PDB file of C-alpha atoms in Angstrom:
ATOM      1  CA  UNK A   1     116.469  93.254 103.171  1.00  0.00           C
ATOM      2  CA  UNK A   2     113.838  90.622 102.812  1.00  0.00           C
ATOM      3  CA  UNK A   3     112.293  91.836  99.717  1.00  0.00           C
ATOM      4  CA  UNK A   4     111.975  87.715  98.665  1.00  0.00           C
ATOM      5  CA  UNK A   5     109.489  86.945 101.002  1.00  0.00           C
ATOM      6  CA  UNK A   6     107.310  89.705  99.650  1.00  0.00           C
ATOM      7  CA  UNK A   7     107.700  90.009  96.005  1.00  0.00           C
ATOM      8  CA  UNK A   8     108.487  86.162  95.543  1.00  0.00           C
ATOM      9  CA  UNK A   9     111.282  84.145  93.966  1.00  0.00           C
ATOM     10  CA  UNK A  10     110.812  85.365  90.670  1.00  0.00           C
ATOM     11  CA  UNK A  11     111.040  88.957  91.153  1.00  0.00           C
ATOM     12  CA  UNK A  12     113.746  88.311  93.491  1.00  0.00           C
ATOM     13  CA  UNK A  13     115.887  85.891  90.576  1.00  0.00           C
ATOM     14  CA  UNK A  14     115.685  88.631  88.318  1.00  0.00           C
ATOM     15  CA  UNK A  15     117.317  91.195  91.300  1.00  0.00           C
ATOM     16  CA  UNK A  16     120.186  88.709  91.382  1.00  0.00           C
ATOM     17  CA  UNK A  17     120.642  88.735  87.807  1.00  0.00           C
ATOM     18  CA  UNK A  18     121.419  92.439  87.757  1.00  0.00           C
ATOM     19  CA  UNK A  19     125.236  92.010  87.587  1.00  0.00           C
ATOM     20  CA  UNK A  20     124.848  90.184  84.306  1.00  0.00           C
ATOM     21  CA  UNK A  21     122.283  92.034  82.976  1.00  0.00           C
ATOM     22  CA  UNK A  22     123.144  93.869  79.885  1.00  0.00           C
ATOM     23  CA  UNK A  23     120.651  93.980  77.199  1.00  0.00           C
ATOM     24  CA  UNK A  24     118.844  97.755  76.938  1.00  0.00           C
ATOM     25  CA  UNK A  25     121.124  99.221  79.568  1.00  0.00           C
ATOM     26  CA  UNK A  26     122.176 102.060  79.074  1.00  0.00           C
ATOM     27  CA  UNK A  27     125.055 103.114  81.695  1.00  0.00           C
ATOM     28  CA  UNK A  28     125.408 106.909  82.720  1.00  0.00           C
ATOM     29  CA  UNK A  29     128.086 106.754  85.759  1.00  0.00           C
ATOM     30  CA  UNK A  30     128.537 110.577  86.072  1.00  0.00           C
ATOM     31  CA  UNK A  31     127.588 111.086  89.880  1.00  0.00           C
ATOM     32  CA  UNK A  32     125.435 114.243  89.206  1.00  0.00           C
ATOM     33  CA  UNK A  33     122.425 113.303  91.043  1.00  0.00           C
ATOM     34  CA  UNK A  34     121.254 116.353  92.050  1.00  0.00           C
ATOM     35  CA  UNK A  35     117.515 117.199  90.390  1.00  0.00           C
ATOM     36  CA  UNK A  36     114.758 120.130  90.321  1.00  0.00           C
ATOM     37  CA  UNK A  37     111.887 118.861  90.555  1.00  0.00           C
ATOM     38  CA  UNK A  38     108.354 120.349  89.715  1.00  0.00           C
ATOM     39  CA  UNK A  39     106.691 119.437  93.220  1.00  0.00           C
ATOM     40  CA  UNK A  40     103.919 117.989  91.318  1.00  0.00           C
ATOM     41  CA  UNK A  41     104.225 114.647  91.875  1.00  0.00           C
ATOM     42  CA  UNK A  42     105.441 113.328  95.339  1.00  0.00           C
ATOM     43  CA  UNK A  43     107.805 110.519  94.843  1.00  0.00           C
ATOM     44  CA  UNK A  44     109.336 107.859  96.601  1.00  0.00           C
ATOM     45  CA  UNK A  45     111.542 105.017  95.402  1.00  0.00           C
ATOM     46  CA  UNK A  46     111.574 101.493  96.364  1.00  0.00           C
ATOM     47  CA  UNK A  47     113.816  99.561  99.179  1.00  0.00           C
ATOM     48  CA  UNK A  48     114.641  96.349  97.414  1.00  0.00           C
ATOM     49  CA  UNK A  49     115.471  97.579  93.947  1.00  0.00           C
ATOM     50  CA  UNK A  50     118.509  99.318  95.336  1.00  0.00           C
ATOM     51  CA  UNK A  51     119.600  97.112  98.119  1.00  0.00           C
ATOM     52  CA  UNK A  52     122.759  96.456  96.979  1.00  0.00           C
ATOM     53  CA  UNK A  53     123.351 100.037  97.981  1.00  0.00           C
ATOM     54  CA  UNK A  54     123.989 100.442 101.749  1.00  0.00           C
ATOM     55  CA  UNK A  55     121.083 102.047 103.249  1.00  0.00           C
ATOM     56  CA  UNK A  56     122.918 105.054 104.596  1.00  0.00           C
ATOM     57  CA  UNK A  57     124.452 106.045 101.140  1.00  0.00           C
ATOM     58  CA  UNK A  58     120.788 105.148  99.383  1.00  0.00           C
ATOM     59  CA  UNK A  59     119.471 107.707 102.145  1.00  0.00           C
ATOM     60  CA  UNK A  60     121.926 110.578 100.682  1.00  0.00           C
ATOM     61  CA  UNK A  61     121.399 109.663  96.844  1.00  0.00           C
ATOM     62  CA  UNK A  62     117.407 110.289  97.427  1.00  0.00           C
ATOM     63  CA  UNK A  63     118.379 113.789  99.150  1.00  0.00           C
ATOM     64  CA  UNK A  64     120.877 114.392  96.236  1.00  0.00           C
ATOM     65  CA  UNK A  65     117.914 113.674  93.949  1.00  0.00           C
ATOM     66  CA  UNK A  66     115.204 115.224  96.001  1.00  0.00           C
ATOM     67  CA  UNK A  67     113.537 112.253  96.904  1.00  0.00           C
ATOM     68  CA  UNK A  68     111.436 112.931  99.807  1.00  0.00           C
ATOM     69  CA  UNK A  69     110.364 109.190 100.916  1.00  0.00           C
ATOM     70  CA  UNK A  70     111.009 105.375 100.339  1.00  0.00           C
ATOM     71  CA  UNK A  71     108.534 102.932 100.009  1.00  0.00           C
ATOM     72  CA  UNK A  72     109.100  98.741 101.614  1.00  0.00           C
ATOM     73  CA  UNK A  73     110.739  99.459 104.881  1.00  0.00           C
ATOM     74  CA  UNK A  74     110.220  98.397 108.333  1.00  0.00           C
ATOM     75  CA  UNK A  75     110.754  99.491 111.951  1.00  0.00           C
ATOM     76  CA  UNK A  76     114.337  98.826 111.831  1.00  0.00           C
ATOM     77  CA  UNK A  77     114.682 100.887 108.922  1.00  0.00           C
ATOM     78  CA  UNK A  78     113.103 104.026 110.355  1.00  0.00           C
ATOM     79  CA  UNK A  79     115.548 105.467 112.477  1.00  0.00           C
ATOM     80  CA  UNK A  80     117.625 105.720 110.030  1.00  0.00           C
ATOM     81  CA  UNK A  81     115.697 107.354 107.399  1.00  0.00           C
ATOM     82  CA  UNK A  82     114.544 109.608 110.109  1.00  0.00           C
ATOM     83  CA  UNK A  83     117.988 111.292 110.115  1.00  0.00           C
ATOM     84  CA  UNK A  84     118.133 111.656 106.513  1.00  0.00           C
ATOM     85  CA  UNK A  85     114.191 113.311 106.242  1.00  0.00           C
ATOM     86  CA  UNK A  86     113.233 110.324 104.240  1.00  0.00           C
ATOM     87  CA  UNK A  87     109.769 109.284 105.104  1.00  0.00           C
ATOM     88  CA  UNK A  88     108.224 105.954 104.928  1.00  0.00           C
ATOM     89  CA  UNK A  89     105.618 106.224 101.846  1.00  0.00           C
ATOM     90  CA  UNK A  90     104.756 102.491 101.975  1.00  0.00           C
ATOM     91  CA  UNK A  91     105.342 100.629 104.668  1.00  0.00           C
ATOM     92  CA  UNK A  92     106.210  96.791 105.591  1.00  0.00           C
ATOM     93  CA  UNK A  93     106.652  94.467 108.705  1.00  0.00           C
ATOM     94  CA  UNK A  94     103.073  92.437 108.641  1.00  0.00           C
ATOM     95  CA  UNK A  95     101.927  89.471 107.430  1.00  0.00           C
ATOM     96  CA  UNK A  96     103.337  86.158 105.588  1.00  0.00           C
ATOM     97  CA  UNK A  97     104.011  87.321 102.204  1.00  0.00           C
ATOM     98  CA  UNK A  98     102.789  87.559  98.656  1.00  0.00           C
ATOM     99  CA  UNK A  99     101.339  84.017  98.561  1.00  0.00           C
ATOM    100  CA  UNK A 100     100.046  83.646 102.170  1.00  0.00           C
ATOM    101  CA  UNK A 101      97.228  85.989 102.571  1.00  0.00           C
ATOM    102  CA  UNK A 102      94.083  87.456 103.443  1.00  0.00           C
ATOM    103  CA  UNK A 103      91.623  85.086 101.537  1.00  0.00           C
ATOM    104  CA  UNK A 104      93.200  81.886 103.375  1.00  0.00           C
ATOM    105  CA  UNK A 105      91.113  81.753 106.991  1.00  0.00           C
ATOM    106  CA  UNK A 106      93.200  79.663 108.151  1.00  0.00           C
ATOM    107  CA  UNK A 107      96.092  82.093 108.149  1.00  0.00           C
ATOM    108  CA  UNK A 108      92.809  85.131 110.032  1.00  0.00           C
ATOM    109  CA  UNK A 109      94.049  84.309 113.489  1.00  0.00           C
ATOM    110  CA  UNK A 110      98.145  84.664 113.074  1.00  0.00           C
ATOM    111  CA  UNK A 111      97.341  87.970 110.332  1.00  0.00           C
ATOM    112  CA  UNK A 112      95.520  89.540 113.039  1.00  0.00           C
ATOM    113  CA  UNK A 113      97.384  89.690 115.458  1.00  0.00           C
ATOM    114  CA  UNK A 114     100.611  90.490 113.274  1.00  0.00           C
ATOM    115  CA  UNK A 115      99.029  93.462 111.548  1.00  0.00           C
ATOM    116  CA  UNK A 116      97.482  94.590 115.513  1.00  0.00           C
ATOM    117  CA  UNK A 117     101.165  94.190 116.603  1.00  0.00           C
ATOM    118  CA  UNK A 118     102.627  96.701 113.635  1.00  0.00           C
ATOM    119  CA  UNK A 119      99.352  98.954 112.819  1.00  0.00           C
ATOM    120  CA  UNK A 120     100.860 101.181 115.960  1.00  0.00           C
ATOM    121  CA  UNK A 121     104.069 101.322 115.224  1.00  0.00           C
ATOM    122  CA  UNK A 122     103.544 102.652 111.602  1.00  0.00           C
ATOM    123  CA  UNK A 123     101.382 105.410 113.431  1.00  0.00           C
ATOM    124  CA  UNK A 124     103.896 105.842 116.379  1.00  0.00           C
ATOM    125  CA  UNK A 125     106.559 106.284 113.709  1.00  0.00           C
ATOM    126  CA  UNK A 126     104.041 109.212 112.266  1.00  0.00           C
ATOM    127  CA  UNK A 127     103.461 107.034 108.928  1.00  0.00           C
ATOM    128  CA  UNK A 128      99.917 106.090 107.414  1.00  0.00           C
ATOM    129  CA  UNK A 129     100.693 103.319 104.765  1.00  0.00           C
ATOM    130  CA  UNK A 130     100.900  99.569 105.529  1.00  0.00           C
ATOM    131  CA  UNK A 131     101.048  97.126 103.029  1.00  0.00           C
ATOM    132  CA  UNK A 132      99.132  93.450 102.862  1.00  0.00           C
ATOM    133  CA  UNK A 133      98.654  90.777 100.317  1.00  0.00           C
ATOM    134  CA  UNK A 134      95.415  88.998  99.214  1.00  0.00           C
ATOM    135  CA  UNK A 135      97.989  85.332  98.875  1.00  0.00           C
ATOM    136  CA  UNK A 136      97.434  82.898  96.238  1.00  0.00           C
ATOM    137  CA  UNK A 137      94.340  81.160  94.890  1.00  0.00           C
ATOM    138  CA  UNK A 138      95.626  77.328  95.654  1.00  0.00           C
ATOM    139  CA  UNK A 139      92.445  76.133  93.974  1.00  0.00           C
ATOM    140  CA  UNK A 140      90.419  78.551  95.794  1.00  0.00           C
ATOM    141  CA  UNK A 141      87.366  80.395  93.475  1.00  0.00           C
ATOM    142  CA  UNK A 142      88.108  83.841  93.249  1.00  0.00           C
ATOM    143  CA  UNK A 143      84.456  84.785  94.911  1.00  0.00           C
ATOM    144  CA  UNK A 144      85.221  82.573  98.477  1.00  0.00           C
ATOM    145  CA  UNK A 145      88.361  84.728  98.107  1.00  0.00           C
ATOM    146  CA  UNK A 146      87.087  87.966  98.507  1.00  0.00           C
ATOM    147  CA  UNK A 147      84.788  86.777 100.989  1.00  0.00           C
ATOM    148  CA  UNK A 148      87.098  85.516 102.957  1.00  0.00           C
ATOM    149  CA  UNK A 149      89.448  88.338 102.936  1.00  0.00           C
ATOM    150  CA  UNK A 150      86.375  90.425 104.132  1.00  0.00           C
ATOM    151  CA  UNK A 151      85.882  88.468 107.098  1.00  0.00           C
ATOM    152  CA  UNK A 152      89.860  88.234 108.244  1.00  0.00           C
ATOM    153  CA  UNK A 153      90.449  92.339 106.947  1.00  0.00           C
ATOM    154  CA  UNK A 154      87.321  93.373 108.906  1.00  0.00           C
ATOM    155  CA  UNK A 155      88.676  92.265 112.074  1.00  0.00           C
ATOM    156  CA  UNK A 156      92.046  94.896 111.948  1.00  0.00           C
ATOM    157  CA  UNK A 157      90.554  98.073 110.137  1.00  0.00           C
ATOM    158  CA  UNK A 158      88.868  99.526 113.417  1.00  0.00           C
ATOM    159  CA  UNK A 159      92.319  99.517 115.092  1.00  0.00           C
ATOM    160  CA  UNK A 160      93.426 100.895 111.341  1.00  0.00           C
ATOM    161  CA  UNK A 161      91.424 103.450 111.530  1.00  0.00           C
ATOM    162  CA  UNK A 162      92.040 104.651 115.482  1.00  0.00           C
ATOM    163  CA  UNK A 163      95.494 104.900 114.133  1.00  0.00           C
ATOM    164  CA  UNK A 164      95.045 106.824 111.494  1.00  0.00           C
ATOM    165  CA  UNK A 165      96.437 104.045 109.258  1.00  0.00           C
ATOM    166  CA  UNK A 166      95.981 102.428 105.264  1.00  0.00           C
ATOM    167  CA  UNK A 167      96.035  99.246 104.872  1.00  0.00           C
ATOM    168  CA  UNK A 168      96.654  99.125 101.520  1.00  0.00           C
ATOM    169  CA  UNK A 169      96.468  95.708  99.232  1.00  0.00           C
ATOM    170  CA  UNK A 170      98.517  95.263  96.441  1.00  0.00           C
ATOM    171  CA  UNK A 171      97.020  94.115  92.951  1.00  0.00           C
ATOM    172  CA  UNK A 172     100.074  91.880  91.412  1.00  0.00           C
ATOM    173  CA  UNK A 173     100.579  90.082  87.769  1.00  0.00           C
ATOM    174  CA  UNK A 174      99.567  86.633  88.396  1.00  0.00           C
ATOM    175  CA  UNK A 175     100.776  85.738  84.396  1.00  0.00           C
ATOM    176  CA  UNK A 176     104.504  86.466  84.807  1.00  0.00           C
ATOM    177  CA  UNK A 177     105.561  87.410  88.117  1.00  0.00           C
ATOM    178  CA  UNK A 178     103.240  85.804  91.171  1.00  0.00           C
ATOM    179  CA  UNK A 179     101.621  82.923  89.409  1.00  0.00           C
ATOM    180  CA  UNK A 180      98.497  82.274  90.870  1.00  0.00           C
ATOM    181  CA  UNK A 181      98.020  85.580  93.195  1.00  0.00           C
ATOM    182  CA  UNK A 182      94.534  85.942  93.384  1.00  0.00           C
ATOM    183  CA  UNK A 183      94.206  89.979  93.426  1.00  0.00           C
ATOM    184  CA  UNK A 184      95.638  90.182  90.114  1.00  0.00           C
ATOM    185  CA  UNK A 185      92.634  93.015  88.376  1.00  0.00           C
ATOM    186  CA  UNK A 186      91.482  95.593  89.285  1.00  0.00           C
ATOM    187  CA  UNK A 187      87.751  95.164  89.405  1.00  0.00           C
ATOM    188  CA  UNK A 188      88.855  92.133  91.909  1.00  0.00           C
ATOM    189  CA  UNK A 189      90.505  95.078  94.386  1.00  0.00           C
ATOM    190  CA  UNK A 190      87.745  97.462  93.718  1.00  0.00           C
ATOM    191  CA  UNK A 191      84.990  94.853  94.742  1.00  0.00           C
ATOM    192  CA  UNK A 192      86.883  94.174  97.878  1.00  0.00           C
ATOM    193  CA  UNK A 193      87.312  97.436  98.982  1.00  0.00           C
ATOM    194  CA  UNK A 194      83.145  98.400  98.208  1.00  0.00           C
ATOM    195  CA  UNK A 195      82.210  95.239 100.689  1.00  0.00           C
ATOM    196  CA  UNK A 196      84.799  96.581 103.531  1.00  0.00           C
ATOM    197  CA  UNK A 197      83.755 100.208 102.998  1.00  0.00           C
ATOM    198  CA  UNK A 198      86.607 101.803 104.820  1.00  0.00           C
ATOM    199  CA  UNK A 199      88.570 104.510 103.978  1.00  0.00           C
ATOM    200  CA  UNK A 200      91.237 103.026 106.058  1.00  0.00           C
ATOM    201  CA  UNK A 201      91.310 100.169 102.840  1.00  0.00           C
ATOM    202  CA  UNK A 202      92.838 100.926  99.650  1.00  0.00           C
ATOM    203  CA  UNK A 203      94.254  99.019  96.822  1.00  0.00           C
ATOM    204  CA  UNK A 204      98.033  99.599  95.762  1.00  0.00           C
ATOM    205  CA  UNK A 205      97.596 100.183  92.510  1.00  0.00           C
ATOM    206  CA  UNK A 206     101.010  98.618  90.265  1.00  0.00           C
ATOM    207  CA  UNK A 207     101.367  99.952  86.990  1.00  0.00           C
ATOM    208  CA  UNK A 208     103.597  97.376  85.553  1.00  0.00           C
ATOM    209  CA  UNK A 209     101.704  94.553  86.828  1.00  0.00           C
ATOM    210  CA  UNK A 210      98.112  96.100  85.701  1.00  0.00           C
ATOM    211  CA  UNK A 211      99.811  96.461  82.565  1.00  0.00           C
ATOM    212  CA  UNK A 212     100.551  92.966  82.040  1.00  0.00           C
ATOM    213  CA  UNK A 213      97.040  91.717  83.296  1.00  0.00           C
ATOM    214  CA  UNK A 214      94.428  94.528  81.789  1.00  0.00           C
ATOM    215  CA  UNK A 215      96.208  97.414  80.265  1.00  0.00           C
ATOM    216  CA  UNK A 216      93.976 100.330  79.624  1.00  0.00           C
ATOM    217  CA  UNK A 217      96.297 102.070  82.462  1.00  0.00           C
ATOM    218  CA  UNK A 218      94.903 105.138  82.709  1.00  0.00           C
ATOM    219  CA  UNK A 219      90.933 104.846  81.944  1.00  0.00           C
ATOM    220  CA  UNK A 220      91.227 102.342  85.086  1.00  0.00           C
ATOM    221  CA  UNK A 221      92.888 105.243  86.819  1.00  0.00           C
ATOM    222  CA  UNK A 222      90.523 107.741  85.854  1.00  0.00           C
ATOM    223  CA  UNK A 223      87.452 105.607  86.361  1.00  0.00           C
ATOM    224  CA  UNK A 224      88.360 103.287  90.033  1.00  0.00           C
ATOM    225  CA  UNK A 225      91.123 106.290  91.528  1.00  0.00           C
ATOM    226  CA  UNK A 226      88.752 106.963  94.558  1.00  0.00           C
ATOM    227  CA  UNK A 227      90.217 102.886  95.816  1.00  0.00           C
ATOM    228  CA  UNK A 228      93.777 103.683  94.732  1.00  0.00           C
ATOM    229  CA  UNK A 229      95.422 104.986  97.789  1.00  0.00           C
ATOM    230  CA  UNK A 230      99.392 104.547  96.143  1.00  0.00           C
ATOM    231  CA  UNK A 231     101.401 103.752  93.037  1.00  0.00           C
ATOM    232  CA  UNK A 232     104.321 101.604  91.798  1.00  0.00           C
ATOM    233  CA  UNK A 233     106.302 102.509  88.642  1.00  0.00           C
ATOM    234  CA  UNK A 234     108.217  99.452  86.666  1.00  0.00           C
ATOM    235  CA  UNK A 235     108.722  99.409  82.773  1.00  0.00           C
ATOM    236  CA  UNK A 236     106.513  96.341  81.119  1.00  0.00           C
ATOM    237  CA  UNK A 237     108.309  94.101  79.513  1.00  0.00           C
ATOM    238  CA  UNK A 238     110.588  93.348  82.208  1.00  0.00           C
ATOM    239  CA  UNK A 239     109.980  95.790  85.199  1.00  0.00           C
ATOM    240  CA  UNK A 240     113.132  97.522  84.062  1.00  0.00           C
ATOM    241  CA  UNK A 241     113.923 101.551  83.429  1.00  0.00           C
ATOM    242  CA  UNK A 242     110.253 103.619  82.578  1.00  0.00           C
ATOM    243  CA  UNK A 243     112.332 105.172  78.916  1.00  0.00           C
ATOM    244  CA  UNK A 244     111.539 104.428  75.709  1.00  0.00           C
ATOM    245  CA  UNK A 245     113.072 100.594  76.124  1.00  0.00           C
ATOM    246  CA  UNK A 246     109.428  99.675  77.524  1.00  0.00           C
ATOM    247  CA  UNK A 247     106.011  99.810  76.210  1.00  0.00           C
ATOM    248  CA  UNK A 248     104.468 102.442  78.711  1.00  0.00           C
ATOM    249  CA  UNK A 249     104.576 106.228  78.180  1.00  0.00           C
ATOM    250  CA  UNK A 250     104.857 107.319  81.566  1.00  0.00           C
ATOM    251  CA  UNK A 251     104.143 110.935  81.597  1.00  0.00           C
ATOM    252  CA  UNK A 252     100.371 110.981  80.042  1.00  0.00           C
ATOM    253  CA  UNK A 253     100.143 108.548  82.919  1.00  0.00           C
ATOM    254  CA  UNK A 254     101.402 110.659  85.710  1.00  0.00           C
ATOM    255  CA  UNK A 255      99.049 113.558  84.430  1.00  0.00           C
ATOM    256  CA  UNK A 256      96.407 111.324  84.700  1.00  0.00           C
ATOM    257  CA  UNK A 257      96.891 110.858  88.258  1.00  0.00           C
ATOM    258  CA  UNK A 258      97.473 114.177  89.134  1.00  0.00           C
ATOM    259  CA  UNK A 259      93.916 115.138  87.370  1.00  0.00           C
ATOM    260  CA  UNK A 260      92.062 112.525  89.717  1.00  0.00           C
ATOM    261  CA  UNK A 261      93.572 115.054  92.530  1.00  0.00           C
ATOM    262  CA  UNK A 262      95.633 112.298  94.224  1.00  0.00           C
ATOM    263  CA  UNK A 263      98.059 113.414  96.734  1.00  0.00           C
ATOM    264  CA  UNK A 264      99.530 110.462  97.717  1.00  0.00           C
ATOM    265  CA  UNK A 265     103.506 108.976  97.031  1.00  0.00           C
ATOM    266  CA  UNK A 266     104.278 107.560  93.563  1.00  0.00           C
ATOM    267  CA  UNK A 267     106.969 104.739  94.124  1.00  0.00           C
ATOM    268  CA  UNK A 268     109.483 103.961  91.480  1.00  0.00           C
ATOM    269  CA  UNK A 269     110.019  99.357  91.775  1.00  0.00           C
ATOM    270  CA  UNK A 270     111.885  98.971  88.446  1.00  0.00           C
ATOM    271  CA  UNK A 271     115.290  97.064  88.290  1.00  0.00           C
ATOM    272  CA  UNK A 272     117.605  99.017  87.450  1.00  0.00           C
ATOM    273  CA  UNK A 273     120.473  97.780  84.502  1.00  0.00           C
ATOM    274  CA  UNK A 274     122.446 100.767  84.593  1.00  0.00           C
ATOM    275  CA  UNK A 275     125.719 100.574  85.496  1.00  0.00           C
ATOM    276  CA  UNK A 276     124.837 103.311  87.851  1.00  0.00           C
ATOM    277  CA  UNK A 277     121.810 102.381  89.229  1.00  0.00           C
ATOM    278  CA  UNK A 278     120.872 105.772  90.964  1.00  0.00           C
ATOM    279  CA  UNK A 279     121.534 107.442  87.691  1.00  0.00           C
ATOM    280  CA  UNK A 280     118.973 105.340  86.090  1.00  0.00           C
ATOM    281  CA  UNK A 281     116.609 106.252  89.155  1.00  0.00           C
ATOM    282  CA  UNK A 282     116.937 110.043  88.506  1.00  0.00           C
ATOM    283  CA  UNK A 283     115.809 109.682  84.950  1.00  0.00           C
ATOM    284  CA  UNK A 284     112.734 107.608  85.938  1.00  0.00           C
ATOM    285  CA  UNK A 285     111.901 110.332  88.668  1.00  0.00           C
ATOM    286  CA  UNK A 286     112.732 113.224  85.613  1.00  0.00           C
ATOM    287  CA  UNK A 287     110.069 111.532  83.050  1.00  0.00           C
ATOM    288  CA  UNK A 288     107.459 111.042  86.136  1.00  0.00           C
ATOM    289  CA  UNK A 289     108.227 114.675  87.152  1.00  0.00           C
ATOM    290  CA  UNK A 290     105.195 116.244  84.981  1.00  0.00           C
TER     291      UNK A 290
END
């Protein structure tokens, strides 16, 4: 799992502090995963926050919880989930990372042909999500930025769009997690995706990061959902369990997705500190399940 070269060093320290990690948690290590859910919400669960789990058993925890997909996998993950039913809500296997992206045209020429190279295989596969990053500001003003990821994005969302495919950018905390990452608000992401005009474009919309940069979760929901096409879970502070430890009240959010009508995956990406880490997912999924 190369969850590092995505999410960055930071997010990736605090994975490897998990072992240690004690303050808030709260462990639970019955083994009754099984879940009714409301079919309101369709959720997924994140990759890296539960790599420490071989994939095949992760595969049979989701189905124990009724987990229909997983988001942050690649092509060499696929086969696998295929045998489990577990589809591929968000996917991965493009690009250079959080920091090197789209608004650097010197990285156009090697992006292109990357994201030409996996735009088919997410569609062979009989996904529609594929993740990209806007990369890091490096000095850069934030206005060349967009322009420049205009120009280098332009250039892959016809083949996008033959396939059937999302790119889909995600909008990052640039105060505590990705210093520097230049789509780090959301009026940033929602200007980019007016000027490419695709519906093949979206904006990953993270609610622990947008916490940490804006707030005002769900007015931005309410007000810019037309440009969200996905969203990530994580309790603020600390991208930890969504309970009452954190600072967000997750249901009221939820509902206020499911009143803009979205139909799309909502990914659980919080690090888990439970000494049973799938227990801990199955209470995020139960407070989401609204």
């Amino acid at each position: 799992m190369k969850r590092r070269k995505f999410i960055g060093a930071s997010a990736a320290a605090s994975l490897g502090l998990l072992a240690t990690k004690t303050v808030g948690a709260t462990p639970r290590p019955d083994g009754n995963y099984k879940s009714e859910l409301k079919g309101n919400i369709n959720h997924s669960a994140c990759r890296w926050c539960y790599s420490r789990i071989p994939m095949e058993e992760f595969l049979k925890n989701l189905n124990d919880l009724g987990i229909k997909a997983m988001d942050l996998t690649g092509p060499e993950d696929w086969p696998l989930m295929k045998k489990y039913n577990i589809h591929a809500s968000m996917c991965w296997g493009a690009g250079l990372g959080i920091e090197k992206g789209w608004n650097d045209p010197k990285l156009h020429k090697e992006l292109i042909a990357d994201y030409l190279r996996v735009i088919p295989l997410v569609a062979e596969a009989g996904y529609k999500n594929l993740i990209c990053f806007s990369g890091n500001r490096n000095g850069m003003n934030d206005l060349v930025g967009l322009e420049n990821c205009v120009t280098g994005l332009q250039q892959i969302l016809p083949t996008a769009k033959e396939h059937g495919v999302v790119i889909q950018m995600e909008l990052l905390n640039s105060k505590v997690d990705h210093k520097d990452y230049m789509c780090d608000h959301t009026l940033w992401g929602v200007e980019l995706c007016r000027r490419l005009g695709s519906e093949n474009f979206k904006l990953l919309y993270d609610i622990y990061h947008m916490q940490i940069m804006e707030g005002d979760v769900i007015r931005n929901i309410r007000e810019y959902h037309p440009y969200f096409g996905h969203y990530h879970t994580g309790g603020n502070p600390g991208r930890h369990e969504i309970n009452e430890t954190q600072e967000l009240y997750y249901p009221a959010i939820m509902k206020a997705i499911l009143e803009t009508g979205y139909k799309g995956y909502v990914a659980q990406e919080f690090i888990p500190t439970w000494e049973d880490p799938i227990a801990a997912l199955k209470e995020g999924i139960t407070i989401c399940d609204v």
